[in-house]
Coordinates of C-alpha atoms in Angstrom, one line a residue:
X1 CA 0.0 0.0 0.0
X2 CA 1.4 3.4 -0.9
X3 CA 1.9 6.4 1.6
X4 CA 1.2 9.7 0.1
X5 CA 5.1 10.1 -0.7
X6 CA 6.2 7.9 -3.5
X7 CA 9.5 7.4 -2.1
X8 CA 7.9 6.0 0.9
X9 CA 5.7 3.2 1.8
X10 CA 3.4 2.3 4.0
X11 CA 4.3 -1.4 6.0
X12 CA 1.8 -3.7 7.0
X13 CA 1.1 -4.3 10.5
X14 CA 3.6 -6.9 12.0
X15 CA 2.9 -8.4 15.9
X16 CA 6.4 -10.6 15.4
X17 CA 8.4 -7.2 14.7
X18 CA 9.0 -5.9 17.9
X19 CA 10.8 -9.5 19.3
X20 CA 12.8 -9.4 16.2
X21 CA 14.0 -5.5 16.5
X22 CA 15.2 -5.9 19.6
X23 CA 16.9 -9.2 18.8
X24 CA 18.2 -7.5 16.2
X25 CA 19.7 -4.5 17.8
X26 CA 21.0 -6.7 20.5
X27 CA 22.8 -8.5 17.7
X28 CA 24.1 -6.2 15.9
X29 CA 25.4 -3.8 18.8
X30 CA 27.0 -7.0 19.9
X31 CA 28.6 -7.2 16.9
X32 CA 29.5 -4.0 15.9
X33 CA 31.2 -3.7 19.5
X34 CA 33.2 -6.5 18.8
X35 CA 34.1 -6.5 15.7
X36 CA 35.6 -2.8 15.7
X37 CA 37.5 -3.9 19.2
X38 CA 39.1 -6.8 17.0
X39 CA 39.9 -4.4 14.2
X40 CA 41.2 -1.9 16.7
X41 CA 43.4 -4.4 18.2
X42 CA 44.6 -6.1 14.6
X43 CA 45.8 -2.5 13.6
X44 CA 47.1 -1.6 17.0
X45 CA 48.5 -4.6 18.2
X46 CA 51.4 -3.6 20.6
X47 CA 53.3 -7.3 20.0
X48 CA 53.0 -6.8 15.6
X49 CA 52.1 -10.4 15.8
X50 CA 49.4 -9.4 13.6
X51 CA 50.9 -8.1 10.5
X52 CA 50.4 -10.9 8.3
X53 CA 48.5 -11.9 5.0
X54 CA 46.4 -14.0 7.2
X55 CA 45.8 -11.5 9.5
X56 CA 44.3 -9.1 6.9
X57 CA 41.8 -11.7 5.7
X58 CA 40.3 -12.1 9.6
X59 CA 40.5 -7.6 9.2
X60 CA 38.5 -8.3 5.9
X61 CA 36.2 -10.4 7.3
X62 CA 35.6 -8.2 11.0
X63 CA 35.2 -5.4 8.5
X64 CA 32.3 -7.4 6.5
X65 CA 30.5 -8.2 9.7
X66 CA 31.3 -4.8 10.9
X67 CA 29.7 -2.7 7.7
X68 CA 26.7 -5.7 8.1
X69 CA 25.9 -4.7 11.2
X70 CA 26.0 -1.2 11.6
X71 CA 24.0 -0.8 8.5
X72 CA 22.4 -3.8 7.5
X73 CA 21.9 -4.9 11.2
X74 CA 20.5 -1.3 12.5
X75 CA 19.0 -0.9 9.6
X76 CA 16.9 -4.0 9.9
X77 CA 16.2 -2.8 12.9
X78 CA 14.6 0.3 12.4
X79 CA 12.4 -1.6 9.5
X80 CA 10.7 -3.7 11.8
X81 CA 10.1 -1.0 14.5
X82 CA 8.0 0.7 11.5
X83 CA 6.6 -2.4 10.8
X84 CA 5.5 -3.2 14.3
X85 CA 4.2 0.5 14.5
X86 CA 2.8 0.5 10.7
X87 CA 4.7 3.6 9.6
X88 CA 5.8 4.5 6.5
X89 CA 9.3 3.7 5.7
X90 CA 11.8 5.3 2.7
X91 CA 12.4 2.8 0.0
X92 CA 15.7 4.2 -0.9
X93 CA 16.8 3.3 2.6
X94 CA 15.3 -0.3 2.3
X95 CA 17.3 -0.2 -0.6
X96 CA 20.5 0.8 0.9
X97 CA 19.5 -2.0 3.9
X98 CA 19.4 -4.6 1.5
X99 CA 22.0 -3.6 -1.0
X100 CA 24.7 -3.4 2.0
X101 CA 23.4 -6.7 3.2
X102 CA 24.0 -8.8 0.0
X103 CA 27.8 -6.6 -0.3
X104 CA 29.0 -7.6 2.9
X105 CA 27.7 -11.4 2.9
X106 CA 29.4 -12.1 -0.7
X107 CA 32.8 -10.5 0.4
X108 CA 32.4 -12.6 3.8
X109 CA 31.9 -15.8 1.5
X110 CA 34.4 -15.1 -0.4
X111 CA 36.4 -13.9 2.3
X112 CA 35.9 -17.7 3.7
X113 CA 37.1 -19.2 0.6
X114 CA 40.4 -17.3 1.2
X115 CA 41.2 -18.4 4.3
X116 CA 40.2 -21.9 2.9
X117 CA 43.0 -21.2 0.3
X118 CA 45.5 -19.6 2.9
X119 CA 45.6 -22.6 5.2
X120 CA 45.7 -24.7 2.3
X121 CA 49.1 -23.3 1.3
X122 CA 49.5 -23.4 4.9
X123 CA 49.5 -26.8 5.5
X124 CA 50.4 -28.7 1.8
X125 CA 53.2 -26.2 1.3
X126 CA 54.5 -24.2 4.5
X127 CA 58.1 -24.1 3.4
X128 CA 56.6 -21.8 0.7
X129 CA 54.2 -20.0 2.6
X130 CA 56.0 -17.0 2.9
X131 CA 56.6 -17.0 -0.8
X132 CA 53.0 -17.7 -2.2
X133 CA 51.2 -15.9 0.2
X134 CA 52.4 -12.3 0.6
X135 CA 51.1 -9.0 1.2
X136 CA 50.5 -7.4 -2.1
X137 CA 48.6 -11.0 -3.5
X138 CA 46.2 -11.1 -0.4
X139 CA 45.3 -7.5 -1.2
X140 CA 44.9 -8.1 -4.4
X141 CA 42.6 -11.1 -3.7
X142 CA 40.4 -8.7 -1.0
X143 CA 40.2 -6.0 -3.4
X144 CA 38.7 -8.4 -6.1
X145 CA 36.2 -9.6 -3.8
X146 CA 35.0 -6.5 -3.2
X147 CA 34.6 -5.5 -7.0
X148 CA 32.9 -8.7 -7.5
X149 CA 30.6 -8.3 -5.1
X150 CA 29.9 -4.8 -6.2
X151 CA 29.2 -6.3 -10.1
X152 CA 27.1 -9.2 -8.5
X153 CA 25.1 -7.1 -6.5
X154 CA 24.0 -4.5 -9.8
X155 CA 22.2 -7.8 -11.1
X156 CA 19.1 -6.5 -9.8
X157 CA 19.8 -2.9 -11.0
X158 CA 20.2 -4.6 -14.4
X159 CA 16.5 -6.4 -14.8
X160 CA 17.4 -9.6 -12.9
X161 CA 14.4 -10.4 -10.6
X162 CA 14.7 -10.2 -7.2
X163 CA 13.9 -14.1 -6.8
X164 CA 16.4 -15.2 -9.4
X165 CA 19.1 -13.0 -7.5
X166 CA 18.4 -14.6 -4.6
X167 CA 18.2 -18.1 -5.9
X168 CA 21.7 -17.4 -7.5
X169 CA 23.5 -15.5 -5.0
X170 CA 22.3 -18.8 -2.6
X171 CA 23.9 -21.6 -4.6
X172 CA 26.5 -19.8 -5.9
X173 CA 27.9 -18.5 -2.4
X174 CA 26.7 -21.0 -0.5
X175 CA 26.1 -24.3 -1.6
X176 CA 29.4 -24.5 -3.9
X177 CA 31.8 -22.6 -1.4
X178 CA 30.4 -25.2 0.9
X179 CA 31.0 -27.9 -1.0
X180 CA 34.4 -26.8 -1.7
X181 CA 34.8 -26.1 2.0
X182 CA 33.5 -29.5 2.7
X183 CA 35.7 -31.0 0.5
X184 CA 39.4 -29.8 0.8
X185 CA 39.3 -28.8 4.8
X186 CA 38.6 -32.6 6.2
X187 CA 41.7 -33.8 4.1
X188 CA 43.5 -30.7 5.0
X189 CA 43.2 -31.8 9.0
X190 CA 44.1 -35.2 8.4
X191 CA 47.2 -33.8 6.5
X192 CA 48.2 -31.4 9.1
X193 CA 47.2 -33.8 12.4
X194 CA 49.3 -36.7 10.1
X195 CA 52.3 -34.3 10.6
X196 CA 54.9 -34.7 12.6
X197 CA 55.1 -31.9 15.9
X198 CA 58.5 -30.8 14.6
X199 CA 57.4 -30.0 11.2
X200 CA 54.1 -27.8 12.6
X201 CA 56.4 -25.6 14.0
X202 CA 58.3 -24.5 10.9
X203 CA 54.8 -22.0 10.4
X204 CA 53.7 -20.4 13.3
X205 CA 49.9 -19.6 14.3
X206 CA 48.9 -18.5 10.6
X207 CA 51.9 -19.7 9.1
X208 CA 53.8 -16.0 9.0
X209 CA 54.5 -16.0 13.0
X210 CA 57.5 -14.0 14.3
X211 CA 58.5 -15.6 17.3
X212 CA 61.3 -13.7 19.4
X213 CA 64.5 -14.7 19.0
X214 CA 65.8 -18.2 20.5
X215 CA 61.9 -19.2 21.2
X216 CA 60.7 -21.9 18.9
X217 CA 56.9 -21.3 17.6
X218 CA 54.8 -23.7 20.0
X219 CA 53.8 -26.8 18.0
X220 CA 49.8 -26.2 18.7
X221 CA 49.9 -22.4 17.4
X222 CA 49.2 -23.3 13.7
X223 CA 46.7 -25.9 14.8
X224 CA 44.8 -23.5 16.9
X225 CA 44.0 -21.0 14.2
X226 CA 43.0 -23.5 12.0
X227 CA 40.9 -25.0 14.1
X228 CA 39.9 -21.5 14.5
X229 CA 39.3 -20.6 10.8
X230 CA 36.6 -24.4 10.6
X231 CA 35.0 -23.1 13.6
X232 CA 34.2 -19.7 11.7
X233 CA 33.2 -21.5 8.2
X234 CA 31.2 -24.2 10.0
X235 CA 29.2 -21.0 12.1
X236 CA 28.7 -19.3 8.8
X237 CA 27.1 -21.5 7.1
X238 CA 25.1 -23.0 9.5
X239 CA 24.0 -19.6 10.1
X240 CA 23.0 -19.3 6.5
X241 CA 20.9 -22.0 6.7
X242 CA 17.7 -20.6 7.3
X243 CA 18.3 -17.5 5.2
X244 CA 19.0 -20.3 2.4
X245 CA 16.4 -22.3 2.4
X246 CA 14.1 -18.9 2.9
X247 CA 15.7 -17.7 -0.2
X248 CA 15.0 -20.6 -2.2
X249 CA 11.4 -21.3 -1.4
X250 CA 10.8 -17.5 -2.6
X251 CA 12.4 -18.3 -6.1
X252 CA 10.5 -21.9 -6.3
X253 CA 7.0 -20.2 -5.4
X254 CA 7.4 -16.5 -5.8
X255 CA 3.7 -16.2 -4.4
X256 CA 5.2 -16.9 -1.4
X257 CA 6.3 -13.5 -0.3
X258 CA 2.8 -12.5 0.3
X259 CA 2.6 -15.2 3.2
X260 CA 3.1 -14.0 6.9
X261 CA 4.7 -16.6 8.0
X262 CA 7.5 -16.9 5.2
X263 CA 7.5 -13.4 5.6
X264 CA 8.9 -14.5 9.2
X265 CA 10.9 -17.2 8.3
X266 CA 13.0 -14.6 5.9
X267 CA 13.2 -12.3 8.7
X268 CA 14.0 -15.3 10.9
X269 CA 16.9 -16.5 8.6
X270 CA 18.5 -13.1 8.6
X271 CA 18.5 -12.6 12.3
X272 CA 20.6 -16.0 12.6
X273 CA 22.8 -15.3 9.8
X274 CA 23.2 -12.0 11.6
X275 CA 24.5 -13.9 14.5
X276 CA 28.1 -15.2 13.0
X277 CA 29.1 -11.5 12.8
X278 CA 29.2 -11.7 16.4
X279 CA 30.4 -15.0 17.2
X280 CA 33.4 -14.4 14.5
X281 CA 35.6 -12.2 17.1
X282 CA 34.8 -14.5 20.2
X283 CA 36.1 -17.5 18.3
X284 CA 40.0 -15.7 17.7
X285 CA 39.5 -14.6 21.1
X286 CA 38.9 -18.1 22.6
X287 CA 41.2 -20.0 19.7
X288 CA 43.9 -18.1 19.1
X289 CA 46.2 -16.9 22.1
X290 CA 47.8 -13.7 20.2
X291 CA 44.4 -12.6 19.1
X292 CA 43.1 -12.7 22.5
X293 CA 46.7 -10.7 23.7
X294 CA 46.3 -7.9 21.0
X295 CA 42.8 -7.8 22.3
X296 CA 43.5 -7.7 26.2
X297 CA 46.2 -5.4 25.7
X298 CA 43.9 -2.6 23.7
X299 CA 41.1 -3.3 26.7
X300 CA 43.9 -2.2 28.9
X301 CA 43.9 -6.2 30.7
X302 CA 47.5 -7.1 29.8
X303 CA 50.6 -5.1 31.9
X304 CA 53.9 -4.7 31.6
X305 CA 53.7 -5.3 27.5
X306 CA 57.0 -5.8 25.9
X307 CA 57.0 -4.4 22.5
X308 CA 59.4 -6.0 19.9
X309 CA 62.4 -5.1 19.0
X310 CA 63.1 -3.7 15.5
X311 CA 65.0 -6.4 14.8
X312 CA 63.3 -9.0 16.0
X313 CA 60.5 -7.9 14.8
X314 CA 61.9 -8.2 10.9
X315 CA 62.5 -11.7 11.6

């Protein structure tokens, strides 16, 4: 139903929308909050443990959750508080909502895909790491992902239909990154676990470490952040579950939008996808000790910090 401002339009009453904004602001101020602290602490890390490739793809992905939650997640938000009060809302703005949405989850999938890649070279090839994986290639991957996404996302814009966009965009970053995922990273832990301790420690936690001089990497560091890195793909995509199967039904019976309680289900799906944004920093934090020690020492928890020396530092 239209308001008497074209730009704006008038939402249909809504009894589940109040539970859902407040979930939804819980979530997202969760996730903004901890997502910016992880930035924060990647960029200011007082040990530089965290200037690596890797290191910049977990930056690239806090970066996606943050920009889906302060937007997206708020955004979402303030929808369904107009819903539940049946106010008119700005279409340019549920525009915006949806467009930054769909950005940040296809640079988060592909984001996944290159930490997939960057333990891959990790694990089957760690006396090379340092030579495959550098700087100026993982920010040459990011920056790709990014531009795709932008060109994926202007299907729409283009005459694409809003069901077969979402039908694509589903299997296309979800169910063949997943099989992918599903794939190579059971045979990349049998690999790694098959190894021998001494040969784990040639890589440190993300396969760049710079431990100080004398002190041998611990043998469990690299293990840790990839164990870290499953945890965080296995999250995601559970968490995209719902939205998945949501998105789906809507392409196979497009009729179906007009239904309350798919209308729910959609709404439903997002909220739980919305949740791996914040679970992402709490996994580095529990997993991976110099995440949680950059982290600690921003928050003020750690004393007495030691800062590298230069030289040990270029080691």
């Amino acid at each position: 139903m239209e308001g008497h401002n074209s730009s704006t339009e008038i939402i249909p009453y809504n009894s589940h929308s109040l539970p859902l904004a407040i979930i939804n602001f819980l979530l997202s101020t969760g996730a903004s909050l901890s997502n910016g602290l992880l930035i924060v602490a990647i960029i200011f890390d007082p040990y530089n443990d965290l200037r690596t490739p890797s290191a910049m793809l977990v930056t690239n992905l806090a970066i996606t959750d943050l920009l889906n939650s302060l937007i997206a997640g708020y955004g979402t938000f303030i929808y369904d508080v107009f819903k539940y009060k049946n106010w008119a809302f700005n279409r340019t703005a549920l525009l915006a909502i949806i467009v930054t949405s769909a950005l940040a989850i296809v640079c988060g999938t592909w984001c996944m895909l290159l930490m997939l890649a960057d333990r891959y070279v990790a694990i089957l090839h760690p006396l090379v790491y340092r030579v495959r994986v550098t700087h100026a290639r993982v920010k040459l991957a990011i920056a790709l992902s990014w531009v795709y996404s932008l060109v994926f996302n202007s299907l729409p814009i283009l005459g694409v239909s809003k069901q077969l966009y979402g039908f694509i965009s589903s299997h296309l970053h979800v169910t063949i990154p997943a099989l992918i995922i599903g794939t190579v990273y059971p045979r990349l832990i049998l690999i790694f676990r098959s190894r021998p301790a001494t040969l784990r420690t040639v890589l440190g936690g993300d396969g760049a470490d710079r431990a100080p001089r004398g002190v041998r990497p611990g043998p469990r560091r690299d293990g840790k952040f990839t164990s870290a890195i499953l945890t965080l793909i296995v999250c995601f995509y559970v968490s995209f579950i719902p939205y998945f199967i949501a998105l789906n039904i809507i392409y196979l019976y497009p009729h179906g939008e007009n239904i309350v309680s798919l209308q729910v289900f959609v709404e439903v799906g997002f909220v739980v996808l919305l949740s791996s944004g914040l679970l992402n920093p709490i996994v580095y934090a529990l997993r991976v000790p110099k995440y949680r020690k950059a982290i600690k020492a921003i928050l003020g928890v750690t004393r007495n910090v030691v800062l590298p020396s230069s030289a040990e530092s270029s080691l």
